[in-house]
Each structure stands twice: as C-alpha cells, then as structure tokens.
XYZ file of C-alpha atoms in Angstrom:
356
model
C -32.041 -51.852 13.364
C -30.151 -54.511 11.455
C -28.748 -57.377 13.458
C -25.011 -57.589 13.922
C -23.202 -59.601 11.279
C -21.129 -62.455 12.679
C -18.457 -64.504 11.008
C -21.008 -67.241 10.329
C -23.533 -64.862 8.790
C -23.969 -64.697 5.033
C -22.214 -61.774 3.345
C -24.090 -58.494 3.352
C -25.524 -57.663 -0.045
C -24.797 -54.110 -1.138
C -27.912 -52.134 -1.883
C -27.836 -49.092 -4.119
C -28.513 -45.822 -2.394
C -31.277 -43.844 -4.179
C -29.760 -40.574 -2.979
C -26.398 -41.276 -4.605
C -27.970 -42.519 -7.822
C -30.233 -39.459 -7.979
C -27.231 -37.197 -7.426
C -25.223 -38.993 -10.092
C -28.014 -38.650 -12.624
C -28.344 -34.885 -12.177
C -24.573 -34.528 -12.076
C -24.278 -36.155 -15.488
C -27.143 -33.990 -16.771
C -25.033 -30.954 -15.872
C -22.010 -32.469 -17.625
C -23.930 -33.220 -20.817
C -25.691 -29.847 -20.947
C -22.419 -28.081 -20.188
C -20.729 -29.717 -23.164
C -23.692 -28.993 -25.426
C -23.700 -25.235 -24.723
C -19.914 -24.837 -24.673
C -19.756 -23.640 -28.272
C -22.879 -21.469 -27.921
C -21.430 -19.007 -25.411
C -21.924 -16.040 -27.747
C -25.408 -16.038 -26.242
C -25.013 -14.132 -22.928
C -27.161 -16.383 -20.738
C -25.449 -19.470 -22.188
C -22.082 -17.991 -21.209
C -23.315 -17.347 -17.658
C -24.869 -20.795 -17.266
C -21.721 -22.404 -18.646
C -19.551 -20.641 -16.070
C -21.924 -21.502 -13.219
C -22.273 -25.169 -14.132
C -18.555 -25.661 -14.778
C -17.734 -24.193 -11.384
C -19.044 -27.321 -9.684
C -20.289 -29.992 -12.102
C -17.013 -31.946 -12.324
C -16.161 -31.279 -8.654
C -19.569 -32.810 -7.886
C -18.936 -35.858 -10.055
C -15.417 -36.272 -8.630
C -16.573 -35.927 -5.018
C -19.178 -38.646 -5.531
C -16.548 -40.817 -7.233
C -14.254 -40.329 -4.245
C -16.997 -41.293 -1.812
C -17.725 -44.444 -3.809
C -13.998 -45.288 -3.876
C -13.546 -45.435 -0.105
C -13.126 -49.204 -0.128
C -10.759 -49.279 -3.076
C -8.197 -51.269 -1.077
C -10.610 -54.216 -1.305
C -10.707 -54.119 -5.078
C -8.376 -56.017 -7.327
C -6.239 -54.194 -9.843
C -8.145 -55.917 -12.639
C -11.252 -53.906 -11.714
C -9.376 -50.675 -12.419
C -8.125 -52.018 -15.713
C -11.509 -53.269 -16.929
C -13.617 -50.304 -15.791
C -11.245 -47.395 -16.398
C -8.054 -48.135 -18.304
C -9.426 -50.272 -21.138
C -12.526 -48.064 -21.668
C -10.162 -45.078 -21.723
C -8.134 -46.600 -24.550
C -11.272 -47.602 -26.473
C -12.911 -44.183 -26.252
C -9.674 -42.284 -26.798
C -9.435 -44.084 -30.137
C -13.167 -43.710 -30.816
C -13.132 -39.944 -30.228
C -10.228 -39.586 -32.628
C -12.368 -40.928 -35.480
C -14.843 -38.005 -35.719
C -11.885 -35.659 -36.202
C -10.798 -37.850 -39.094
C -14.294 -38.047 -40.632
C -15.314 -34.409 -40.131
C -12.001 -32.604 -40.450
C -9.691 -35.071 -42.185
C -7.321 -35.026 -39.222
C -6.320 -38.062 -37.173
C -4.183 -37.734 -34.082
C -3.852 -40.315 -31.347
C -1.798 -39.836 -28.184
C -2.910 -42.233 -25.489
C -1.090 -40.370 -22.723
C -2.642 -37.018 -23.693
C -6.433 -37.426 -23.205
C -8.706 -35.925 -25.814
C -12.016 -34.251 -24.945
C -13.885 -35.959 -22.078
C -11.692 -39.056 -21.753
C -9.416 -37.211 -19.307
C -11.770 -38.127 -16.459
C -11.185 -41.867 -16.877
C -7.427 -41.436 -16.776
C -7.550 -39.059 -13.807
C -9.920 -41.338 -11.893
C -7.561 -44.242 -12.590
C -4.701 -42.277 -10.997
C -6.833 -41.026 -8.090
C -8.014 -44.526 -7.256
C -4.474 -45.839 -7.300
C -3.612 -43.197 -4.702
C -6.573 -44.023 -2.445
C -4.693 -46.185 0.112
C -2.192 -43.355 0.610
C -4.864 -40.858 1.631
C -6.090 -43.129 4.402
C -2.570 -43.052 5.886
C -2.206 -39.259 5.790
C -3.065 -37.359 8.950
C -4.718 -34.374 7.230
C -5.580 -35.718 3.773
C -7.778 -32.859 2.625
C -5.285 -30.171 3.642
C -2.468 -32.045 1.873
C -4.590 -32.455 -1.268
C -5.410 -28.735 -1.297
C -1.719 -27.933 -0.919
C -0.849 -30.187 -3.867
C -3.545 -28.520 -5.968
C -2.309 -25.016 -5.186
C 1.352 -25.885 -5.811
C 0.579 -27.726 -9.051
C -0.931 -24.569 -10.526
C 2.419 -22.829 -10.157
C 4.088 -25.378 -12.450
C 3.921 -25.789 -16.200
C 2.819 -29.399 -16.051
C 2.715 -31.513 -19.229
C -0.591 -32.443 -20.825
C 0.313 -36.115 -20.560
C -1.808 -38.015 -18.025
C -3.950 -34.869 -17.757
C -1.667 -33.791 -14.920
C -3.091 -30.275 -14.541
C -6.630 -31.528 -13.963
C -5.534 -34.620 -12.050
C -3.638 -32.595 -9.461
C -5.808 -29.480 -9.585
C -9.067 -31.332 -8.907
C -7.516 -33.816 -6.475
C -9.053 -32.120 -3.365
C -12.562 -33.002 -4.515
C -11.670 -36.685 -4.831
C -10.078 -36.656 -1.370
C -13.122 -34.773 -0.044
C -15.258 -37.673 -1.228
C -12.936 -40.137 0.499
C -13.254 -38.426 3.880
C -17.030 -38.005 3.706
C -19.196 -40.389 5.727
C -22.887 -41.340 5.560
C -23.426 -38.986 8.499
C -22.310 -36.035 6.376
C -24.938 -36.852 3.777
C -27.482 -37.290 6.535
C -26.805 -33.718 7.650
C -27.605 -32.465 4.162
C -31.144 -33.812 4.524
C -32.042 -31.479 7.372
C -34.718 -29.013 6.356
C -32.737 -25.889 7.158
C -29.741 -27.215 5.223
C -31.904 -27.960 2.193
C -33.389 -24.469 2.274
C -29.944 -22.924 2.681
C -28.620 -25.031 -0.188
C -31.396 -23.881 -2.508
C -30.752 -20.249 -1.572
C -27.019 -20.649 -2.196
C -27.627 -22.155 -5.642
C -30.017 -19.357 -6.613
C -27.607 -16.733 -5.286
C -24.777 -18.409 -7.183
C -26.706 -18.235 -10.441
C -27.557 -14.578 -9.814
C -23.970 -13.608 -9.002
C -22.684 -15.515 -12.029
C -25.006 -13.557 -14.329
C -23.543 -10.337 -12.904
C -19.834 -11.243 -13.218
C -19.576 -13.932 -15.890
C -17.847 -11.715 -18.428
C -15.273 -10.653 -15.831
C -14.130 -14.177 -14.934
C -11.891 -16.174 -17.252
C -13.423 -19.572 -17.989
C -9.919 -21.057 -17.783
C -10.261 -21.006 -13.987
C -13.074 -23.555 -14.129
C -11.354 -25.798 -16.679
C -8.354 -26.606 -14.439
C -6.071 -27.237 -17.403
C -3.420 -24.489 -17.270
C -0.814 -23.043 -14.922
C -1.502 -19.681 -13.264
C 0.949 -17.765 -15.423
C -0.666 -19.059 -18.597
C -4.014 -17.700 -17.390
C -2.338 -14.342 -16.888
C -1.628 -13.971 -13.160
C 1.364 -14.471 -10.904
C 1.672 -17.610 -8.783
C 0.591 -16.013 -5.505
C -2.528 -14.462 -7.043
C -3.249 -17.677 -8.917
C -3.008 -19.761 -5.766
C -5.448 -17.413 -4.037
C -7.914 -17.610 -6.903
C -7.620 -21.404 -7.092
C -8.208 -21.694 -3.351
C -11.308 -19.541 -3.783
C -12.479 -21.774 -6.648
C -11.970 -24.859 -4.459
C -14.059 -23.335 -1.678
C -16.789 -22.144 -4.041
C -16.842 -25.540 -5.744
C -17.185 -27.366 -2.408
C -19.971 -25.045 -1.235
C -21.902 -25.491 -4.487
C -21.396 -29.275 -4.373
C -22.843 -29.390 -0.851
C -25.684 -27.076 -1.849
C -26.521 -29.153 -4.903
C -26.485 -32.405 -2.928
C -28.732 -30.868 -0.275
C -31.576 -30.371 -2.761
C -31.338 -33.903 -4.181
C -34.177 -36.157 -3.109
C -33.518 -39.452 -1.327
C -36.710 -41.004 -2.694
C -36.792 -43.446 -5.561
C -37.939 -41.651 -8.698
C -38.122 -42.285 -12.437
C -34.453 -41.275 -12.787
C -33.039 -43.228 -9.829
C -32.320 -46.366 -11.853
C -30.714 -44.224 -14.551
C -28.173 -42.989 -12.019
C -26.562 -46.407 -11.985
C -25.579 -46.112 -15.661
C -24.242 -42.566 -15.804
C -20.869 -43.705 -17.145
C -22.649 -44.609 -20.394
C -24.062 -41.113 -20.764
C -20.671 -39.633 -19.952
C -18.730 -41.625 -22.519
C -21.333 -41.662 -25.300
C -22.759 -38.138 -25.289
C -19.567 -36.652 -26.694
C -20.311 -38.131 -30.104
C -23.631 -36.265 -30.183
C -21.858 -33.074 -29.095
C -19.434 -33.394 -32.001
C -22.311 -33.834 -34.461
C -24.195 -30.811 -33.112
C -21.054 -28.715 -33.540
C -21.863 -28.797 -37.254
C -25.093 -26.878 -36.547
C -23.456 -24.122 -34.520
C -24.788 -21.246 -36.637
C -28.383 -22.457 -36.415
C -28.265 -23.028 -32.644
C -26.223 -20.007 -31.584
C -29.202 -17.955 -30.391
C -31.363 -17.808 -27.214
C -33.991 -20.228 -28.531
C -31.349 -22.617 -29.838
C -29.567 -22.701 -26.466
C -32.835 -23.442 -24.633
C -33.590 -26.242 -27.090
C -30.101 -27.692 -26.660
C -30.404 -27.695 -22.859
C -33.764 -29.490 -23.017
C -32.289 -31.911 -25.531
C -29.372 -32.504 -23.151
C -31.679 -33.656 -20.351
C -33.492 -36.046 -22.695
C -30.249 -37.296 -24.208
C -28.802 -38.024 -20.777
C -31.866 -40.013 -19.727
C -31.856 -42.013 -22.959
C -28.149 -42.852 -22.792
C -28.577 -44.138 -19.208
C -31.200 -46.707 -20.232
C -30.489 -50.476 -20.291
C -30.555 -50.801 -24.120
C -27.466 -48.606 -24.386
C -25.754 -50.718 -21.749
C -26.572 -53.786 -23.820
C -25.164 -52.179 -26.967
C -22.007 -50.675 -25.506
C -21.150 -52.764 -22.464
C -18.321 -54.351 -24.421
C -16.610 -50.940 -24.515
C -17.706 -49.329 -21.236
C -17.613 -52.391 -18.975
C -15.564 -54.983 -20.865
C -15.314 -58.453 -19.377
C -11.589 -59.103 -19.056
C -11.613 -62.114 -16.748
C -9.928 -64.078 -19.498
C -6.903 -61.755 -19.311
C -6.201 -62.185 -15.604
C -4.948 -64.984 -13.444
C -7.474 -66.535 -11.075
C -6.847 -67.628 -7.527
C -8.765 -69.058 -4.663
C -9.256 -66.219 -2.234
C -10.944 -63.244 -3.825
C -11.883 -60.250 -1.712
C -15.299 -58.738 -2.097
C -15.331 -56.353 -5.012
C -17.747 -53.821 -6.344
C -18.316 -51.856 -9.480
C -17.028 -48.295 -9.533
C -20.607 -47.064 -9.141
C -21.313 -48.288 -5.627
C -19.147 -49.271 -2.650
C -19.473 -52.610 -0.921
C -21.483 -52.394 2.273
C -19.303 -52.885 5.303
C -22.553 -52.854 7.257
C -26.151 -52.640 6.105
C -26.215 -48.865 6.403
C -22.862 -47.959 4.903
C -24.332 -46.977 1.533
C -27.673 -45.795 2.820
C -26.985 -42.654 4.866
C-alpha cells in the first residue's frame, strides 16, 4: 500500500491505466470500423453490425471521456482551447477540403460541425459544464431528463445541440463513476455476464435490425422528425440510454487490464479519431467494389489495422501541430499553476486514482 502523501512530499506522478488505454483503443476501433461500413449497409450483416456498434460505440467513448474529465476543475481554460477548440477548427476546415476536391463543393460553417468533428465541439461543451454536475444532487437523473426533453424540441444543428444534449447522460455517467466501479467489472462472473450480453446483443440485432430506424442511434434529430410522437420518442430514447449503458458496461467488462501490444496505442486514440475520416472519404469512391459480403469483411479488417497505424508515434509526430497544438505563446503566464493533465488521463489525486 502506498504511503500517505504529505504536504512536504513530492507531487504524485500520474501513471496511465492499462485498462483505460485498452478500452480506448478498442472503442476507437469500433468508431473507425463503424464509419467504414456506414455506406456498405446494403449488405445485410453490415447493416446489423452497424446498428449494433452504433448503439454503444460513442456512448462508450463519451463515458470514458467523462471519467477522465472528473478533475476538470483543476485544468486551465487554455487546455480546453488547445486540445479541443483549436483542433476542432483545424479539422472542420480540413474536412471541408475533400468535398471541394471530390465534389467541387466547399461549405464551411464552424458552428455546424461536419462529419466526425461534432465530438470535439460536444466534448468542449460537456467539459465546460463539468463543475456544475458536481454540485447537482442527482446528476445522472438530471442529465437523463435533459436528454429526454431535448428530443422533444427541434434543436438547431449549430453546436451539435441534438447530440450534445442527447448523449449528455453518458458523459455524466463517466463523471460519477469511480475506480471501484471498474474494479467490479473485473470480477469473473461479471466478465462472463458481459460476454453473454454482448453475444446476445449481436444476435438480437441480427433479428431486428431492419425494424429499427438507424436514426435512433445517431442522436441527431427530434422525435417527430424520426416519425413518432414526443411521448413515444422519450420512451424509445430512454430505452436506448439503458441499452447503451448496459452494452458499455458489458464491453468494458471483457477488456483486459494487462499491458498488451495495443495498450500504448490507447494513449493516442484522438489521432485515429481525427485522421481516419480522410481515409473513409477516399474509400467512398470505391463503394461499388466493396458493397458485398467479402468487401465488408475486408473493410472491417482494414479498419482494425488502420486504427492501430494511426495511433502510432509517427502519426503523432506528423500531426501533433493540428491535434495537440502548443498554444502557450497565446496565453498569459502566471506564477501559481494548478496541476494539469492531458484530456487522455486524469491527474492522480492519490496513487490509485487512475489504477482501479
């Protein structure tokens, strides 16, 4: 057991948690593969896998992000600007260029996120709200209520408001989780149950995937636009929140806590997230050749390899200027600076805070 840290002790050095990095790596694999098969859903099993993965892949990523944002109050505003806001602007512009090159159309609206950049803007807003959730008595219940009510409104696309409010409960869920919760997931019976739930989820999805509108798992429209009344829509959204949370817990329960070949890659998942979209846009040009069972299988395998490659240090070296820009020159400096962390890992308030 680690000795108690006194005021005269040196600051505790945050150590990365292999479990969280492993989970982040496989979460981004699901994101990449989901985007790669999105336009290949004419193939029945691709349609089913797409629905299953989209039911929980972003909730998983958002929950982990919430957990790693628990100490946001100790971060300076400049960290949000340099790791979320500036990369958002850079990649919002960058993703507008392929549309110009491939389709001769250029449209840039910084407040209306295009493609995958919505996550950066939503995470920016969620992190700004973090101190509020620690003051609320029942934060998760309030977040769920906001999500359900937001679906009854025709919210504007600006600031990705539909997704930001709709998926808010998963961010708050991450905030209220503790290392002890993750420790529970490592129990043998929980791991077995989690594996069974995932397999059952895949099986059920294959049976009903053509009966469920994929708009429910995209979180981008009001209930009436999906074709149901507000009361029915709220019930369906609540069900999607519960299913998403159960699948997130099940997925995390089967993730190993050991250091593996992909553990180090989990620390650079933001690079895979922001860069893989360019590959997706290129592969869109080969839709006819890939839109078959063999093509889908090849694309999924390619997605795993692509994710691993984009999480390697060389890509960080090449694109750090855009993903993690150094903006110290743009901010005032002062004497007292609270401990800060990168968005990937929280500072350790004690030696075990990031190692459940």
